[in-house]
Tab-separated table of C-alpha atoms and ligand atoms in Angstrom:
chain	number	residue	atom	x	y	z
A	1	UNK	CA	50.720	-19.947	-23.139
A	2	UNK	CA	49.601	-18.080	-26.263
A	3	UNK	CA	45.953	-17.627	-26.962
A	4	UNK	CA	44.969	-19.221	-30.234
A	5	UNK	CA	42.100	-16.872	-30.561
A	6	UNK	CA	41.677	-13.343	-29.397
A	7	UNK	CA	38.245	-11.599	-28.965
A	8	UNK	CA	37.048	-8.356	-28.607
A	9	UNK	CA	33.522	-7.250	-27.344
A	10	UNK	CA	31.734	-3.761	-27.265
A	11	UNK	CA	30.517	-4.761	-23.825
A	12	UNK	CA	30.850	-5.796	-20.425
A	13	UNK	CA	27.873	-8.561	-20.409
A	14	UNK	CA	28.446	-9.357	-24.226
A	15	UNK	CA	31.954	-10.059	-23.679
A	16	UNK	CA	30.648	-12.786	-20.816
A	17	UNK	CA	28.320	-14.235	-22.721
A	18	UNK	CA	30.909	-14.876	-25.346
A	19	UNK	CA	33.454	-16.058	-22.727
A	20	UNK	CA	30.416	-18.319	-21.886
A	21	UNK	CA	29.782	-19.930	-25.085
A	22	UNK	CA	33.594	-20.802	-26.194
A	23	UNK	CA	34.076	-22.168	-22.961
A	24	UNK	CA	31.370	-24.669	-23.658
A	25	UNK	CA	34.373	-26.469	-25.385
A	26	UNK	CA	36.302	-27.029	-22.414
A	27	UNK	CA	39.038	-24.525	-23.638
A	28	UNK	CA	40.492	-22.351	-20.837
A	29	UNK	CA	38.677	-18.637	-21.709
A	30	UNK	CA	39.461	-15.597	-19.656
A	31	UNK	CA	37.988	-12.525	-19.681
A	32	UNK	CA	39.504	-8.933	-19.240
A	33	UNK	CA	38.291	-5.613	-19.020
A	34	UNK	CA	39.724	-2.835	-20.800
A	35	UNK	CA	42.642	-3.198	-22.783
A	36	UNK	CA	45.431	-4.835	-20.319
A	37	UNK	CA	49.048	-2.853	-19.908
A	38	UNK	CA	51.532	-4.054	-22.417
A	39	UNK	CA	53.181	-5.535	-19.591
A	40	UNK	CA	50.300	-8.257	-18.908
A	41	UNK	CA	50.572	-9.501	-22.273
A	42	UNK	CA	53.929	-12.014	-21.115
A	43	UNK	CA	51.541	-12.879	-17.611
A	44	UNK	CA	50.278	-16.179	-18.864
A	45	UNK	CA	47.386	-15.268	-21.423
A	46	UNK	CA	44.971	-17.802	-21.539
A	47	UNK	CA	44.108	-20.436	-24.456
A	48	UNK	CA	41.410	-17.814	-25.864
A	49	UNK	CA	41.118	-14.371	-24.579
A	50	UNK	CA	38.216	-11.855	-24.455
A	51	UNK	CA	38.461	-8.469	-24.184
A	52	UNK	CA	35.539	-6.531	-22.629
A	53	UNK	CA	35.790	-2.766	-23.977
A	54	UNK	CA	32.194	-0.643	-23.228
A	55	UNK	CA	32.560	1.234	-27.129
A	56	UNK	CA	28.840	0.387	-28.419
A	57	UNK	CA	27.528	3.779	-28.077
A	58	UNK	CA	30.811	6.130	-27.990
A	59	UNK	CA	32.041	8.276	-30.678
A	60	UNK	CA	33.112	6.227	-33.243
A	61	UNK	CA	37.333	7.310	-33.249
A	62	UNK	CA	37.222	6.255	-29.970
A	63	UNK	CA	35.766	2.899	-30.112
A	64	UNK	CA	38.109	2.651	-33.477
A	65	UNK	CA	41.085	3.758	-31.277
A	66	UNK	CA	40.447	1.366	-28.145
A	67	UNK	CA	39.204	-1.656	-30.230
A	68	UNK	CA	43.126	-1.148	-32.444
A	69	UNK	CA	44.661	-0.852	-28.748
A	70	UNK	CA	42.817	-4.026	-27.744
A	71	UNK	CA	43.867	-5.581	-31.148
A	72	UNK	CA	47.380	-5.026	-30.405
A	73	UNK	CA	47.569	-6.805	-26.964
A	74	UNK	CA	45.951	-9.488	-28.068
A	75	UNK	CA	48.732	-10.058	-30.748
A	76	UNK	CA	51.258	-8.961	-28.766
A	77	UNK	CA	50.281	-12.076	-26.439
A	78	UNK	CA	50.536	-14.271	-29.473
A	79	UNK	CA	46.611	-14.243	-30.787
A	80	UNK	CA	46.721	-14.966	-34.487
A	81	UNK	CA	42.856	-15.651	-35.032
A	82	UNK	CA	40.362	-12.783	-33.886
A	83	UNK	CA	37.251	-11.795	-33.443
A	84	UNK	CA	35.024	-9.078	-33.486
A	85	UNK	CA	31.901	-9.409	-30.866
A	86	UNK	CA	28.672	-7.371	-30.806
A	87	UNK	CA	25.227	-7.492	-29.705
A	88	UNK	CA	22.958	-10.424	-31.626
A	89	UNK	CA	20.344	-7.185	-32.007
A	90	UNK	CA	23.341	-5.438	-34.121
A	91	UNK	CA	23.170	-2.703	-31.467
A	92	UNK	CA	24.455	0.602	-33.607
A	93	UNK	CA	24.248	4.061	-34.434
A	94	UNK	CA	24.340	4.964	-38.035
A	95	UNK	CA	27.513	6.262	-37.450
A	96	UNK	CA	28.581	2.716	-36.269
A	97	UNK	CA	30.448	1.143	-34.295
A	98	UNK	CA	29.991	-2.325	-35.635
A	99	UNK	CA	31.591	-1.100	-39.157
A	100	UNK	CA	34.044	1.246	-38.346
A	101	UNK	CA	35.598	-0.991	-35.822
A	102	UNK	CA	35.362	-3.833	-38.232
A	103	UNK	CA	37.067	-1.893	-41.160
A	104	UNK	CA	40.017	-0.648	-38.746
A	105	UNK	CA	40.721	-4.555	-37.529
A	106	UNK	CA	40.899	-5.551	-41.420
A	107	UNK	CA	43.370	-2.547	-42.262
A	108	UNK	CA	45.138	-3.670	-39.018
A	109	UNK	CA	45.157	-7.525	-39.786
A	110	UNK	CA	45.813	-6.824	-43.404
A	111	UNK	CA	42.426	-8.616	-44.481
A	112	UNK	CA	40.326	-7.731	-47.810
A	113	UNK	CA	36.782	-8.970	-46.293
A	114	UNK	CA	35.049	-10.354	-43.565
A	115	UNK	CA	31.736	-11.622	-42.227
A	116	UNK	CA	29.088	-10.218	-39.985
A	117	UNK	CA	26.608	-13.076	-38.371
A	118	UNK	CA	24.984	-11.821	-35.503
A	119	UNK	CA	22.506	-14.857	-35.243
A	120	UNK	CA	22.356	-16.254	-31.928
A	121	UNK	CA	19.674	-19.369	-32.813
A	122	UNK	CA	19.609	-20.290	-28.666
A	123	UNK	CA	18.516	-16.485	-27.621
A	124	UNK	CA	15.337	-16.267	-30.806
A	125	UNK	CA	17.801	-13.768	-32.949
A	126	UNK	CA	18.058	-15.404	-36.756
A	127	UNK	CA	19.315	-13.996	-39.862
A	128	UNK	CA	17.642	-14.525	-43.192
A	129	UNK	CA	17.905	-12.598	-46.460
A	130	UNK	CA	19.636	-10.441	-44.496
A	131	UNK	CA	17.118	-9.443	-42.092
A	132	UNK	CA	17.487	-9.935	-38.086
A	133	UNK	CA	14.468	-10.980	-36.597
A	134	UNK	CA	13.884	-11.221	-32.676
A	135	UNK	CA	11.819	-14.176	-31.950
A	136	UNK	CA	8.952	-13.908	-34.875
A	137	UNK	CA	9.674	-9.876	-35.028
A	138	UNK	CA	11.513	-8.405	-37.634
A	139	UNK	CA	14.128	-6.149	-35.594
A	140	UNK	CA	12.307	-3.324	-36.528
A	141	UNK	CA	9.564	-4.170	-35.160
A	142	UNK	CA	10.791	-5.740	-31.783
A	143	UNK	CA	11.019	-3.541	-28.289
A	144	UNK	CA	14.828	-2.754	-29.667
A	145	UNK	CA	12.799	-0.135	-31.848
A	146	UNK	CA	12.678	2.017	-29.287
A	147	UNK	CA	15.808	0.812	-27.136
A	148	UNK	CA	17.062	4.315	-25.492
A	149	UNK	CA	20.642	4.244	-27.477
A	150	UNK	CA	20.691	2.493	-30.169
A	151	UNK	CA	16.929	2.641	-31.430
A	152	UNK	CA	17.006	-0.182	-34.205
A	153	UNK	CA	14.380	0.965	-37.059
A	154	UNK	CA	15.958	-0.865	-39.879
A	155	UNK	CA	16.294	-5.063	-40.119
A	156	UNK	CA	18.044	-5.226	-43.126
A	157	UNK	CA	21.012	-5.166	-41.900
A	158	UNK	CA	22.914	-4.646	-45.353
A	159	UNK	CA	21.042	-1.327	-45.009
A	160	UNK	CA	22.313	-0.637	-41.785
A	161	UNK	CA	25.928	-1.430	-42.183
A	162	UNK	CA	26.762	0.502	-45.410
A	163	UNK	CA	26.650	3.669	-44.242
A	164	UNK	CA	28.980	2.510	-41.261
A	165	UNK	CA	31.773	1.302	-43.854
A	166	UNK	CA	33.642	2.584	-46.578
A	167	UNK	CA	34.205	-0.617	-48.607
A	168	UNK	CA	31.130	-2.281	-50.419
A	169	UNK	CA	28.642	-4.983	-48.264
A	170	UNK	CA	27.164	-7.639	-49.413
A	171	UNK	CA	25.235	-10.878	-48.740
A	172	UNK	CA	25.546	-14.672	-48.423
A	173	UNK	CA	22.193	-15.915	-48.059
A	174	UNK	CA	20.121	-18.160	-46.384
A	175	UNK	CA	19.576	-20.764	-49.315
A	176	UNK	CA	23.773	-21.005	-49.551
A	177	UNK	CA	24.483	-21.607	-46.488
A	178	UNK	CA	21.990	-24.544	-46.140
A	179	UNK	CA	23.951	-25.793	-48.783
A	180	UNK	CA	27.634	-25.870	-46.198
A	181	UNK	CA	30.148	-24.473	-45.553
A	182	UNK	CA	31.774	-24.853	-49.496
A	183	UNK	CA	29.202	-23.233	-50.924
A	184	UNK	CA	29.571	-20.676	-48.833
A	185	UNK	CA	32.942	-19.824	-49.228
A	186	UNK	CA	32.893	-19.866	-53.091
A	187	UNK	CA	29.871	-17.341	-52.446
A	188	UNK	CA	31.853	-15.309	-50.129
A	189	UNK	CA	34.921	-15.593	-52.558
A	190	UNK	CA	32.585	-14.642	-55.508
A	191	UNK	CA	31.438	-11.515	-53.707
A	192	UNK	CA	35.196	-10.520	-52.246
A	193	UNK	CA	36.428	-10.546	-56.151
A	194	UNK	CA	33.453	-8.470	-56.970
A	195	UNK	CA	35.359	-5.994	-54.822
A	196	UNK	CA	32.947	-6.903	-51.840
A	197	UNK	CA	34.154	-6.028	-48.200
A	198	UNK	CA	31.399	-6.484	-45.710
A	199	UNK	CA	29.522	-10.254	-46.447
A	200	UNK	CA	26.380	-10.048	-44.325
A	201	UNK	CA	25.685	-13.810	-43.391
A	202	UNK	CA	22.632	-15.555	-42.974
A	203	UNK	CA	21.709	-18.337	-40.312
A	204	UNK	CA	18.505	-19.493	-38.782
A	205	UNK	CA	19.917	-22.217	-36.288
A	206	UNK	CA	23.091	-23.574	-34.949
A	207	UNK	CA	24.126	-26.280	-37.839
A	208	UNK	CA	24.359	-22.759	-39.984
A	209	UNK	CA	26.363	-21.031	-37.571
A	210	UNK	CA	28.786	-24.478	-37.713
A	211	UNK	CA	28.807	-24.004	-41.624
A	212	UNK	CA	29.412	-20.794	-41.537
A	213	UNK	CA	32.794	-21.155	-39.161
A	214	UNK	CA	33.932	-23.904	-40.886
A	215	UNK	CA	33.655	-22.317	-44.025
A	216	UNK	CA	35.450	-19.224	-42.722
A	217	UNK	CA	38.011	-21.186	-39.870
A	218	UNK	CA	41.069	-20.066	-41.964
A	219	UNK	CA	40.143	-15.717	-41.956
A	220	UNK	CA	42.074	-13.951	-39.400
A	221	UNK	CA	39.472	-11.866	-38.279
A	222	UNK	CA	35.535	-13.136	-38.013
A	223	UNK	CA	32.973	-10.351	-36.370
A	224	UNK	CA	29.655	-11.580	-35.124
A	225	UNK	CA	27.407	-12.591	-32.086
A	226	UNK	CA	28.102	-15.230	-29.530
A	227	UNK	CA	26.779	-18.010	-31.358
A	228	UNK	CA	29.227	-17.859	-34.437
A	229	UNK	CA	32.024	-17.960	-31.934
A	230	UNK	CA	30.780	-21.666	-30.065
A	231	UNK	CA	32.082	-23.643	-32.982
A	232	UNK	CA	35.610	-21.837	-33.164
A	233	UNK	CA	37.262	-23.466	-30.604
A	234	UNK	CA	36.734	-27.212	-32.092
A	235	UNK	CA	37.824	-25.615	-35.699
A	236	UNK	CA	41.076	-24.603	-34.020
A	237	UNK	CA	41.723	-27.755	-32.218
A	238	UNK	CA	41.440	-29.442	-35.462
A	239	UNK	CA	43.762	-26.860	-36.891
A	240	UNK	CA	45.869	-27.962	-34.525
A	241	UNK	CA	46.574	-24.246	-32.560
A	242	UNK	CA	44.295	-24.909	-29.917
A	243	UNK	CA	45.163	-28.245	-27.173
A	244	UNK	CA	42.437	-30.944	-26.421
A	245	UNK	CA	39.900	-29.651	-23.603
A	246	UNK	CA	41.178	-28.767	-20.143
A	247	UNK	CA	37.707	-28.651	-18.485
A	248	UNK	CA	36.768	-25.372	-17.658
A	249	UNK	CA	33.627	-26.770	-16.155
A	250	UNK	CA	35.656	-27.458	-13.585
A	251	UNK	CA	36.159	-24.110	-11.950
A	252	UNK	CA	36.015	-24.014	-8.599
A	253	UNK	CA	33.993	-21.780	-6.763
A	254	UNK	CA	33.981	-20.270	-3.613
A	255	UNK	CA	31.455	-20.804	-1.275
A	256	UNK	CA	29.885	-18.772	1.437
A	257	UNK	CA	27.946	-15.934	1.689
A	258	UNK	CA	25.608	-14.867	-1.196
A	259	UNK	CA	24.296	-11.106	-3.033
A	260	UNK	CA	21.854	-10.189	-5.618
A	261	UNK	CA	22.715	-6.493	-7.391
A	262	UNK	CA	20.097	-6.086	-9.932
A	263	UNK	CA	20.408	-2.779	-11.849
A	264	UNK	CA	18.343	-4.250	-14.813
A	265	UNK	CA	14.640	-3.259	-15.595
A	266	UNK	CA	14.605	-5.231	-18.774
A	267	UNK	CA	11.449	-7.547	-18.814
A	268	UNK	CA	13.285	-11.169	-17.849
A	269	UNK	CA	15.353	-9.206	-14.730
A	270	UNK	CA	11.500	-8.150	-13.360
A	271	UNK	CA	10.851	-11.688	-13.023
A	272	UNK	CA	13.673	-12.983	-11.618
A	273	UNK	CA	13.519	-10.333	-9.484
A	274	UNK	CA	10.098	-10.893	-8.491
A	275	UNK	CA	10.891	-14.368	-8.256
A	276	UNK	CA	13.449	-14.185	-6.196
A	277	UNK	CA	11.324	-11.620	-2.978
A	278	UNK	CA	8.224	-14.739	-3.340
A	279	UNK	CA	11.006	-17.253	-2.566
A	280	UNK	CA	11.713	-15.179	0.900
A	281	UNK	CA	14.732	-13.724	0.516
A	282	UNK	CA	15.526	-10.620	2.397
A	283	UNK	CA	15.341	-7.866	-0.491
A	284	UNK	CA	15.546	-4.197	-0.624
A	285	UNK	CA	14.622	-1.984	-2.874
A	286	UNK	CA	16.615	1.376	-4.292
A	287	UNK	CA	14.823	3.983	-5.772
A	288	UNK	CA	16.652	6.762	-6.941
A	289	UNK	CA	14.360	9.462	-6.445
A	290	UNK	CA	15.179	8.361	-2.685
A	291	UNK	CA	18.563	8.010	-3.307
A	292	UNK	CA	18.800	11.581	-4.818
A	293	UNK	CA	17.420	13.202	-1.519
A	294	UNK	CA	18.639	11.052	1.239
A	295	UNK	CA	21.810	9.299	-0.077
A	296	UNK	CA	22.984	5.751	0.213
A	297	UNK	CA	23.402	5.498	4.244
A	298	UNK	CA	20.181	3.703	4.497
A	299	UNK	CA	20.693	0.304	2.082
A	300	UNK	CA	24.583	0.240	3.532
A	301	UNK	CA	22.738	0.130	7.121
A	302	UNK	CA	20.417	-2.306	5.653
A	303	UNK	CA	23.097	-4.519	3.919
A	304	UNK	CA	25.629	-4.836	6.927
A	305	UNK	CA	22.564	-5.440	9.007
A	306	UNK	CA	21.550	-9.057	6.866
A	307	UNK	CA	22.399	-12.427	8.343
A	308	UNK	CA	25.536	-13.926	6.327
A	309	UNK	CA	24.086	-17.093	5.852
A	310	UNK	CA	21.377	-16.408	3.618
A	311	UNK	CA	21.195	-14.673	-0.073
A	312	UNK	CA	20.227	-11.133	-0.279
A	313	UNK	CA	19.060	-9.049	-2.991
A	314	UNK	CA	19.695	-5.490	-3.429
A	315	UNK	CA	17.349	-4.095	-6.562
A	316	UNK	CA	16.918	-0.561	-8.373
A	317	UNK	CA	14.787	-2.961	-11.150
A	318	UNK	CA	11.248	-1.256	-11.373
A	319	UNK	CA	8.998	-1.256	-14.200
A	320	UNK	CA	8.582	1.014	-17.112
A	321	UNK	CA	6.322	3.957	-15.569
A	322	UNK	CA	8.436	3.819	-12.469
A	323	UNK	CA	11.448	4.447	-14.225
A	324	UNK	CA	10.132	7.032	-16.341
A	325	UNK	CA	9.023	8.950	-13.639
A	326	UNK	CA	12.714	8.759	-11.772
A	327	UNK	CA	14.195	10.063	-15.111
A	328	UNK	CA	11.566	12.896	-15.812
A	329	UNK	CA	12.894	14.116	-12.315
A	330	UNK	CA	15.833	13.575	-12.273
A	331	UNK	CA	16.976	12.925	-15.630
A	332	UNK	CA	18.120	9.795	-17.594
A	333	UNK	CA	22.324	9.927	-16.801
A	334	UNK	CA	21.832	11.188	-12.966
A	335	UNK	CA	18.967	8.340	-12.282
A	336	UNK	CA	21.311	5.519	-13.615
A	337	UNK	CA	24.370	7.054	-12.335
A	338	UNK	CA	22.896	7.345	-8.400
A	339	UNK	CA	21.549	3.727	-9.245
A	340	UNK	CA	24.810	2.919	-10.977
A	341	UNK	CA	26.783	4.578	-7.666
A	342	UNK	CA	24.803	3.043	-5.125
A	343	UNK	CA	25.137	-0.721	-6.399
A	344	UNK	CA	29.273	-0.403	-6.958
A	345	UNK	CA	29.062	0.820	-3.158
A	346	UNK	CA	27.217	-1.949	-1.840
A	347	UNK	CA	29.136	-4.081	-4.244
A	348	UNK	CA	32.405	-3.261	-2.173
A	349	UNK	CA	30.996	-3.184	1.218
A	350	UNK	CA	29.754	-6.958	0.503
A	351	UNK	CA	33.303	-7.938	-0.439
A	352	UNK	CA	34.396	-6.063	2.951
A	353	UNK	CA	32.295	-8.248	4.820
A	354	UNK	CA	33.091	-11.455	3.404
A	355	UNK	CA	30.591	-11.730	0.646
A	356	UNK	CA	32.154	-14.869	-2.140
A	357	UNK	CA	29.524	-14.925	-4.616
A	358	UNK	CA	28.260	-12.206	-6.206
A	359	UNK	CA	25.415	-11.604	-8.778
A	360	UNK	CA	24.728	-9.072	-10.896
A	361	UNK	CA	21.854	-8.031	-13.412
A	362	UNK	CA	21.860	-5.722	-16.271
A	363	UNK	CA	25.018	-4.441	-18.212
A	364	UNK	CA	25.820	-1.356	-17.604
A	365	UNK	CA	25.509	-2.296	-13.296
A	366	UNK	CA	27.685	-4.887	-14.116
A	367	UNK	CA	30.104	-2.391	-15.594
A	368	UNK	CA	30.000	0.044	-12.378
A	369	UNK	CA	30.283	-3.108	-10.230
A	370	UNK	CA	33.474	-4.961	-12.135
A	371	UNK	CA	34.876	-1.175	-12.138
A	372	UNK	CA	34.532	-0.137	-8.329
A	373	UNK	CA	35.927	-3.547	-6.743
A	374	UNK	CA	39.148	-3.395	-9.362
A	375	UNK	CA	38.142	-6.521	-10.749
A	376	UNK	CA	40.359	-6.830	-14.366
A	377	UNK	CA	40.018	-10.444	-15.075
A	378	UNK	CA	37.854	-12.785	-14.586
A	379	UNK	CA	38.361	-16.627	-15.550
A	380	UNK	CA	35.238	-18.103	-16.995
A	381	UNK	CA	33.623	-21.377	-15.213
A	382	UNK	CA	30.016	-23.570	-16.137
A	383	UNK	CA	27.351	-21.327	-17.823
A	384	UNK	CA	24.268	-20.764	-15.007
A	385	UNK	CA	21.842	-19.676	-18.410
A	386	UNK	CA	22.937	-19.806	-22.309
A	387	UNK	CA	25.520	-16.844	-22.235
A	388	UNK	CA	25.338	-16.646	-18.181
A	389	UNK	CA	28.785	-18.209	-16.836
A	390	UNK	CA	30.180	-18.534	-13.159
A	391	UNK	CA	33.471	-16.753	-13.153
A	392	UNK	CA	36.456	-16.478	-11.064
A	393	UNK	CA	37.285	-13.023	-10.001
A	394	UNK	CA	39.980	-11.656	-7.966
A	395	UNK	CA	39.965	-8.228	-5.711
A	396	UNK	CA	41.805	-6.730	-3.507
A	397	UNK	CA	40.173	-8.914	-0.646
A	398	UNK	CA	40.578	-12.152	-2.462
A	399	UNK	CA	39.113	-14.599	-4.867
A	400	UNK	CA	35.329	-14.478	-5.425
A	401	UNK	CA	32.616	-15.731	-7.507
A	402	UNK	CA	31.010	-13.443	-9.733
A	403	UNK	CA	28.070	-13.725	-12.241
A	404	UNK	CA	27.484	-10.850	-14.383
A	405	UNK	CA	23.758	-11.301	-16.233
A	406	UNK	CA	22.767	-9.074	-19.063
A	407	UNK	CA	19.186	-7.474	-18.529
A	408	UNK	CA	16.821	-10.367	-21.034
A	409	UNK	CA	18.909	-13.631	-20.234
A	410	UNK	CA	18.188	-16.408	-17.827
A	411	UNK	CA	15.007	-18.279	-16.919
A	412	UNK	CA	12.714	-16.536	-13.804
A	413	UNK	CA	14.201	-18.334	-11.507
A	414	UNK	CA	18.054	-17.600	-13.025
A	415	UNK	CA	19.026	-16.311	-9.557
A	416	UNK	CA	17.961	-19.362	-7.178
A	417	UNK	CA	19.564	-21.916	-10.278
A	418	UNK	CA	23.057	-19.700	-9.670
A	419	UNK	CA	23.043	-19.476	-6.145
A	420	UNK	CA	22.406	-23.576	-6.197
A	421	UNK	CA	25.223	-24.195	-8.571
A	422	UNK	CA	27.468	-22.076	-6.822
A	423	UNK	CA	27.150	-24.068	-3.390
A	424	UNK	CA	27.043	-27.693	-4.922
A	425	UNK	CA	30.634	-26.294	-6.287
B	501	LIG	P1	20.147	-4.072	-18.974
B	501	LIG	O1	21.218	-5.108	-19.166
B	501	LIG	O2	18.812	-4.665	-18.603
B	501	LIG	O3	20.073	-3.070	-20.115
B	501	LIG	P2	21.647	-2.089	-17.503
B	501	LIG	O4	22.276	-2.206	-16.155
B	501	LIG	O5	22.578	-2.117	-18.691
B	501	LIG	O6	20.551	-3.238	-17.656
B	501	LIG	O7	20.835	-0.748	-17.647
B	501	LIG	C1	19.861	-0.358	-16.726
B	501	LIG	C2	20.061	1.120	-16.437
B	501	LIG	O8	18.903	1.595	-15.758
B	501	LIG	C3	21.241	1.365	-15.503
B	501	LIG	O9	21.906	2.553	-15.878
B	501	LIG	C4	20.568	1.539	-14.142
B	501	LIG	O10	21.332	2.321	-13.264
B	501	LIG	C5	19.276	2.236	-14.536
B	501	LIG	N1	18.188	2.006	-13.565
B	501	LIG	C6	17.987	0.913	-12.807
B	501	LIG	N2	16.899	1.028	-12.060
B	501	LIG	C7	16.367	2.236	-12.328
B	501	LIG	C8	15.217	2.928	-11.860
B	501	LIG	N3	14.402	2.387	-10.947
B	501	LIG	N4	14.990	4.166	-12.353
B	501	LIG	C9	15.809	4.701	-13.289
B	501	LIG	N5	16.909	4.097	-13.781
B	501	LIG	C10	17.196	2.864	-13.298
């Protein structure tokens, strides 16, 4: 099989929720982590493949050289169409990496221009005149003002990319692209023979996201959020490199016993979290100030001590004060990385006692997790939450499920809806 599309993410829990929405249309979608050997590429690639890298925050020749690496695979396997996934809040330095890694693809591919949409309509994040709004907040002015990596303080997000890029930006605007997807090409074209490089696009709901693909289904290389990539898969079936649906609904997935890791303080995980102890279920709690002194004995006691039959939830997720204090002790890196330790060691000792369905909150936990149990691919099943999917994993004990659930998606009650579709499977 060769993959008519190839896709590369600057995350572990963006790459999922892009996995998520292009298997909406029934193509078969698997995700991998890291770029794969070159000997994986001739071990039966799938129809579209994702790539999870973790380069939003690294220096930028690094995320340029492993994005290139990842690039490479994916042709090697066959990939002729790509694209180029980051965060719907344009999560970036000034130094990049959105840009950088977008202007090394094009040199790769050969490509003149290309188009950066990050809407994602679904999730509350629209484009228009070029500025990103969150819900009614210009991004500015939403809680990713003060996110602690990537503080956003700009919404224009013309502004924000020319400094990461060499070659010129510019805009196609709201107005055009209500007017489809040929007036947005001859826009784009317009702006690419006024020596334009970087086309910011506009879109403030999904029927401009399906303009905007259609108008751009023939570029090698697309770079956006999630939501631009949902219509790609019918534009390649009609292009003929992509085969009618499979079903990838159809996953199956194991059944048995159930675990919660929630590493995530981001407002939605609280509630879920919260929502999850009212229901009952047996839940403990990891702080790492307590984890600094005494170690992780105690919740591995705890864990192999549970009943198999019912879900259990393991949680560092604490709101903001409480986290503020564990970092003023102990310091940002060492508080997530004891948090970050202890949840990849429960994570393993679950899977050594038989745990087949796995859950896990907040992106960079899911990271630690995928990384300590050896996962490297995971085949994508039914989405749980827009951009939430069941997957298929494999370890060294054996097949699992595994849901990986970055920190503000889901409804409050995200976990009880996966554990419930994961047993009716
Ligand atoms: P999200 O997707 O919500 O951003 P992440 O897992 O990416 O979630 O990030 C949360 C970070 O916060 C992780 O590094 C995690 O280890 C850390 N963390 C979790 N709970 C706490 C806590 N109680 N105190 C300090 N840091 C915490």
């Amino acid at each position: 099989m060769t993959p008519a599309l190839g896709c590369i993410a600057d995350d572990v829990t963006g790459a999922s929720d892009l996995a998520a929405l292009l298997a909406r249309s029934g193509a078969r979608v698997s995700l991998r982590f890291g770029v794969p050997d070159a000997g994986e590429a001739g071990r039966s690639p799938d129809e579209i493949e994702v790539i999870a890298l973790k380069i939003r925050t690294v220096p930028v020749a690094e995320a340029v050289a492993q994005a290139r690496a990842a690039l490479d695979w994916l042709r090697a396997a066959g990939a002729q169409r790509f694209f180029w996934k980051y965060c719907s809040t344009f999560d970036s330095t000034p130094q990049g990496n959105i840009g950088p890694v977008a202007e090394a693809l094009m040199a790769d591919l050969g490509v003149l221009a290309t188009i950066y949409a990050p809407s994602f309509p679904e999730n509350g994040r629209t484009v228009w005149m070029g500025n990103l709004f969150v819900g009614r907040q210009p991004l500015a002015e939403s809680p990713m003002r003060d996110h602690p990596l990537t503080p956003m303080r700009d919404s224009d997000l013309t502004r924000l990319l020319a400094p990461q890029v060499r070659g010129r930006v510019g805009l196609v605007d709201g107005l055009t692209v209500a007017r489809g997807p040929k007036a947005i090409r001859a826009s784009f074209d317009a702006a690419v023979a006024d020596g334009v490089a970087h086309v910011v696009t506009d879109a403030v709901d999904d029927a401009g996201l399906d303009a905007i693909a259609a108008a751009f289904a023939d570029l090698p290389l697309l770079t956006g959020g999630s939501a631009l990539a949902r219509p790609l898969p019918a534009l390649l079936r009609v292009a003929g490199m992509l085969p009618p649906a499979t079903g990838a609904a159809a996953l199956a997935l194991p059944a048995g016993p159930a675990l919660v890791l929630s590493g995530s303080c981001s407002a939605m995980t609280r509630r879920q979290v919260a929502a999850m102890i009212d229901a009952g279920a047996p839940a403990l709690r990891l702080d790492p100030l307590a984890l600094a002194r005494d170690g992780i004995g105690a919740a591995r006691d705890w864990l192999a001590a549970q009943p198999p039959d019912a879900p259990v939830l393991v949680y560092a997720t604490a709101e903001p004060e409480s986290v503020r204090a564990a970092q003023d002790r102990l310091g940002r890196e060492v508080a997530g990385a004891l948090v970050e330790g202890a949840m990849a060691q429960l994570a393993q000792d679950a899977r050594a006692r038989g745990v087949t369905r796995l859950v896990v909150a907040g992106g960079e936990t899911s990271g630690a997790v995928v990384a300590a149990l050896g996962v490297r691919r995971l085949v994508i099943g039914p989405e749980i939450a827009p951009g939430v999917p069941w997957t298929r994993a494999q370890d060294a004990a054996g097949p699992f499920g595994l849901a990986l659930k970055s920190g503000n998606f889901g409804e409050p009650a995200f976990f009880a809806q996966a554990l419930a579709m994961a047993s009716a499977a």
